[in-house]
Amino acid sequence: MQPHPQPLRSGRLDLVPLRVEHAREMAAVLSDPALHTFIGGSPSTPEALRARYERLVAGSPDPARTWWNWVLALRDTGALAGTVQATLAEEGRFAEIAWVVGTPWQGRGLATEAARTLVDGLRAQGVRTVVAHIHPEHHASTAVAAAAGLTPTGEELDGEVRWRL
């Protein structure tokens, strides 16, 4: 397992390892309060997102966990459109993943493309088990999880269904 995330590519996207400098553009990408309907919270200011990205880039304080984060760059324009992330555990054999695509870029299949690319990249790194936690009413994310090869387990945690591959 690599100590840091590697760049990943799909048909329309470059999954670029997160850098602190992405915070300003990503604050705009993630500025729609509707993105927080199922995950809670509210949009971050560029300064708050920068502080969060500094923590993410620095890495997990738990030596048993590794944080990998990417921004989604549209290959045709270079504009950022969202993020994917993986928290790795069990010596890199287990990953919990998540994704978000900014509202202006939704409905184009980008989340599915990014999630599939992420899962494929993780599997290539030796990850055996991939899980995601999705609110049962978040139909777009359940479709993304299914398209990425995950299936619902019936287990719930904090009101979200655990999906697993």
mmCIF file of C-alpha atoms in Angstrom:
data_model
loop_
_atom_site.group_PDB
_atom_site.id
_atom_site.type_symbol
_atom_site.label_atom_id
_atom_site.label_comp_id
_atom_site.label_asym_id
_atom_site.label_seq_id
_atom_site.Cartn_x
_atom_site.Cartn_y
_atom_site.Cartn_z
ATOM 1 C CA MET A 1 0.000 0.000 0.000
ATOM 2 C CA GLN A 2 1.255 3.457 -0.936
ATOM 3 C CA PRO A 3 1.650 5.863 2.022
ATOM 4 C CA HIS A 4 -0.160 8.616 0.102
ATOM 5 C CA PRO A 5 -2.938 8.576 -2.478
ATOM 6 C CA GLN A 6 -1.852 8.298 -6.075
ATOM 7 C CA PRO A 7 -3.496 10.201 -8.933
ATOM 8 C CA LEU A 8 -6.284 8.254 -10.613
ATOM 9 C CA ARG A 9 -7.863 8.784 -14.021
ATOM 10 C CA SER A 10 -11.217 7.965 -15.546
ATOM 11 C CA GLY A 11 -12.820 8.869 -18.847
ATOM 12 C CA ARG A 12 -13.676 12.456 -17.902
ATOM 13 C CA LEU A 13 -11.978 12.965 -14.556
ATOM 14 C CA ASP A 14 -8.581 13.269 -12.987
ATOM 15 C CA LEU A 15 -8.713 12.263 -9.325
ATOM 16 C CA VAL A 16 -6.008 14.515 -7.935
ATOM 17 C CA PRO A 17 -4.606 13.939 -4.433
ATOM 18 C CA LEU A 18 -5.939 16.670 -2.151
ATOM 19 C CA ARG A 19 -3.763 19.710 -1.497
ATOM 20 C CA VAL A 20 -4.431 22.549 0.918
ATOM 21 C CA GLU A 21 -4.443 24.930 -2.062
ATOM 22 C CA HIS A 22 -7.657 23.283 -3.321
ATOM 23 C CA ALA A 23 -9.660 24.771 -0.427
ATOM 24 C CA ARG A 24 -10.678 28.070 -2.039
ATOM 25 C CA GLU A 25 -12.054 26.503 -5.233
ATOM 26 C CA MET A 26 -13.604 23.590 -3.337
ATOM 27 C CA ALA A 27 -15.399 25.962 -0.950
ATOM 28 C CA ALA A 28 -17.269 27.285 -3.983
ATOM 29 C CA VAL A 29 -17.884 23.763 -5.362
ATOM 30 C CA LEU A 30 -19.338 22.657 -2.010
ATOM 31 C CA SER A 31 -21.216 25.885 -1.235
ATOM 32 C CA ASP A 32 -24.760 24.621 -1.853
ATOM 33 C CA PRO A 33 -26.520 23.917 1.484
ATOM 34 C CA ALA A 34 -28.487 21.147 -0.284
ATOM 35 C CA LEU A 35 -25.283 19.055 -0.333
ATOM 36 C CA HIS A 36 -25.633 18.750 3.447
ATOM 37 C CA THR A 37 -29.209 17.451 3.448
ATOM 38 C CA PHE A 38 -28.179 13.882 4.241
ATOM 39 C CA ILE A 39 -24.753 14.358 5.827
ATOM 40 C CA GLY A 40 -25.528 17.288 8.107
ATOM 41 C CA GLY A 41 -23.569 20.441 8.728
ATOM 42 C CA SER A 42 -23.373 23.415 6.429
ATOM 43 C CA PRO A 43 -21.028 24.743 3.748
ATOM 44 C CA SER A 44 -17.557 25.707 4.959
ATOM 45 C CA THR A 45 -15.908 29.041 4.385
ATOM 46 C CA PRO A 46 -12.696 28.900 2.354
ATOM 47 C CA GLU A 47 -10.748 29.481 5.577
ATOM 48 C CA ALA A 48 -12.506 26.678 7.462
ATOM 49 C CA LEU A 49 -12.091 24.311 4.527
ATOM 50 C CA ARG A 50 -8.409 25.208 4.310
ATOM 51 C CA ALA A 51 -7.968 24.319 8.001
ATOM 52 C CA ARG A 52 -9.791 21.020 7.409
ATOM 53 C CA TYR A 53 -7.654 20.244 4.374
ATOM 54 C CA GLU A 54 -4.510 20.979 6.406
ATOM 55 C CA ARG A 55 -5.625 18.292 8.898
ATOM 56 C CA LEU A 56 -6.526 15.826 6.137
ATOM 57 C CA VAL A 57 -3.256 16.306 4.265
ATOM 58 C CA ALA A 58 -1.293 15.928 7.510
ATOM 59 C CA GLY A 59 -2.820 12.478 7.905
ATOM 60 C CA SER A 60 -4.738 10.536 10.477
ATOM 61 C CA PRO A 61 -3.526 10.842 14.072
ATOM 62 C CA ASP A 62 -4.430 7.152 14.448
ATOM 63 C CA PRO A 63 -1.517 5.060 13.114
ATOM 64 C CA ALA A 64 -3.970 2.236 12.328
ATOM 65 C CA ARG A 65 -5.854 4.450 9.852
ATOM 66 C CA THR A 66 -4.761 6.205 6.683
ATOM 67 C CA TRP A 67 -6.681 9.048 5.072
ATOM 68 C CA TRP A 68 -6.669 9.329 1.294
ATOM 69 C CA ASN A 69 -8.507 12.254 -0.302
ATOM 70 C CA TRP A 70 -8.825 13.406 -3.892
ATOM 71 C CA VAL A 71 -10.476 16.292 -5.691
ATOM 72 C CA LEU A 72 -12.306 15.599 -8.937
ATOM 73 C CA ALA A 73 -10.875 17.674 -11.770
ATOM 74 C CA LEU A 74 -12.778 17.767 -15.038
ATOM 75 C CA ARG A 75 -10.269 16.783 -17.673
ATOM 76 C CA ASP A 76 -11.731 19.065 -20.360
ATOM 77 C CA THR A 77 -11.571 22.267 -18.276
ATOM 78 C CA GLY A 78 -9.460 21.496 -15.200
ATOM 79 C CA ALA A 79 -12.263 22.816 -12.989
ATOM 80 C CA LEU A 80 -12.833 21.039 -9.692
ATOM 81 C CA ALA A 81 -16.248 19.391 -9.326
ATOM 82 C CA GLY A 82 -16.162 17.334 -6.127
ATOM 83 C CA THR A 83 -14.208 14.954 -3.918
ATOM 84 C CA VAL A 84 -13.767 11.298 -3.095
ATOM 85 C CA GLN A 85 -12.149 9.930 0.006
ATOM 86 C CA ALA A 86 -11.090 6.683 1.584
ATOM 87 C CA THR A 87 -10.185 5.863 5.155
ATOM 88 C CA LEU A 88 -7.987 2.788 5.095
ATOM 89 C CA ALA A 89 -7.594 0.363 7.981
ATOM 90 C CA GLU A 90 -6.596 -3.233 8.662
ATOM 91 C CA GLU A 91 -3.175 -2.649 7.113
ATOM 92 C CA GLY A 92 -4.768 -1.359 3.922
ATOM 93 C CA ARG A 93 -7.152 -4.265 3.416
ATOM 94 C CA PHE A 94 -10.285 -2.292 4.402
ATOM 95 C CA ALA A 95 -11.508 1.090 3.118
ATOM 96 C CA GLU A 96 -14.489 3.233 4.013
ATOM 97 C CA ILE A 97 -15.292 5.539 1.114
ATOM 98 C CA ALA A 98 -17.372 8.626 0.426
ATOM 99 C CA TRP A 99 -17.982 10.989 -2.473
ATOM 100 C CA VAL A 100 -19.576 14.338 -3.158
ATOM 101 C CA VAL A 101 -20.104 16.184 -6.419
ATOM 102 C CA GLY A 102 -21.013 19.855 -6.454
ATOM 103 C CA THR A 103 -24.585 20.678 -7.407
ATOM 104 C CA PRO A 104 -23.765 22.248 -10.813
ATOM 105 C CA TRP A 105 -22.078 18.993 -11.922
ATOM 106 C CA GLN A 106 -24.685 16.541 -10.636
ATOM 107 C CA GLY A 107 -26.801 14.423 -12.953
ATOM 108 C CA ARG A 108 -23.937 13.777 -15.380
ATOM 109 C CA GLY A 109 -22.696 10.471 -13.975
ATOM 110 C CA LEU A 110 -19.563 12.035 -12.494
ATOM 111 C CA ALA A 111 -20.118 10.610 -8.996
ATOM 112 C CA THR A 112 -20.540 7.125 -10.446
ATOM 113 C CA GLU A 113 -17.440 7.533 -12.592
ATOM 114 C CA ALA A 114 -15.431 8.824 -9.642
ATOM 115 C CA ALA A 115 -16.644 6.111 -7.245
ATOM 116 C CA ARG A 116 -15.890 3.329 -9.743
ATOM 117 C CA THR A 117 -12.431 4.775 -10.356
ATOM 118 C CA LEU A 118 -11.835 5.039 -6.619
ATOM 119 C CA VAL A 119 -12.948 1.452 -5.954
ATOM 120 C CA ASP A 120 -10.841 0.133 -8.836
ATOM 121 C CA GLY A 121 -7.827 2.096 -7.593
ATOM 122 C CA LEU A 122 -8.261 0.821 -4.048
ATOM 123 C CA ARG A 123 -8.634 -2.780 -5.213
ATOM 124 C CA ALA A 124 -5.430 -2.388 -7.270
ATOM 125 C CA GLN A 125 -3.701 -1.301 -4.032
ATOM 126 C CA GLY A 126 -4.786 -4.506 -2.266
ATOM 127 C CA VAL A 127 -7.942 -3.299 -0.527
ATOM 128 C CA ARG A 128 -10.225 -6.306 -0.080
ATOM 129 C CA THR A 129 -13.266 -4.762 1.591
ATOM 130 C CA VAL A 130 -14.846 -1.444 0.636
ATOM 131 C CA VAL A 131 -17.740 0.058 2.587
ATOM 132 C CA ALA A 132 -19.824 3.216 2.386
ATOM 133 C CA HIS A 133 -22.510 4.552 4.716
ATOM 134 C CA ILE A 134 -25.477 6.083 2.920
ATOM 135 C CA HIS A 135 -28.692 7.628 4.159
ATOM 136 C CA PRO A 136 -31.528 5.352 2.963
ATOM 137 C CA GLU A 137 -33.362 8.284 1.345
ATOM 138 C CA HIS A 138 -30.305 9.491 -0.578
ATOM 139 C CA HIS A 139 -31.283 7.747 -3.796
ATOM 140 C CA ALA A 140 -28.539 9.307 -5.913
ATOM 141 C CA SER A 141 -25.832 7.970 -3.580
ATOM 142 C CA THR A 142 -27.426 4.529 -3.360
ATOM 143 C CA ALA A 143 -27.337 4.407 -7.173
ATOM 144 C CA VAL A 144 -23.664 5.445 -7.151
ATOM 145 C CA ALA A 145 -22.796 2.782 -4.568
ATOM 146 C CA ALA A 146 -24.585 0.083 -6.561
ATOM 147 C CA ALA A 147 -22.865 1.161 -9.789
ATOM 148 C CA ALA A 148 -19.500 0.962 -7.994
ATOM 149 C CA GLY A 149 -20.229 -2.651 -7.024
ATOM 150 C CA LEU A 150 -21.335 -2.191 -3.424
ATOM 151 C CA THR A 151 -24.485 -3.802 -2.031
ATOM 152 C CA PRO A 152 -26.548 -2.830 1.021
ATOM 153 C CA THR A 153 -25.902 -5.006 4.059
ATOM 154 C CA GLY A 154 -29.023 -4.191 6.055
ATOM 155 C CA GLU A 155 -26.789 -2.901 8.867
ATOM 156 C CA GLU A 156 -27.416 0.671 10.024
ATOM 157 C CA LEU A 157 -25.166 3.112 11.823
ATOM 158 C CA ASP A 158 -26.407 6.572 12.822
ATOM 159 C CA GLY A 159 -29.362 6.266 10.447
ATOM 160 C CA GLU A 160 -27.233 5.295 7.452
ATOM 161 C CA VAL A 161 -27.170 1.937 5.689
ATOM 162 C CA ARG A 162 -23.813 0.183 5.391
ATOM 163 C CA TRP A 163 -22.982 -0.801 1.804
ATOM 164 C CA ARG A 164 -20.183 -3.291 1.174
ATOM 165 C CA LEU A 165 -18.026 -4.766 -1.569
#
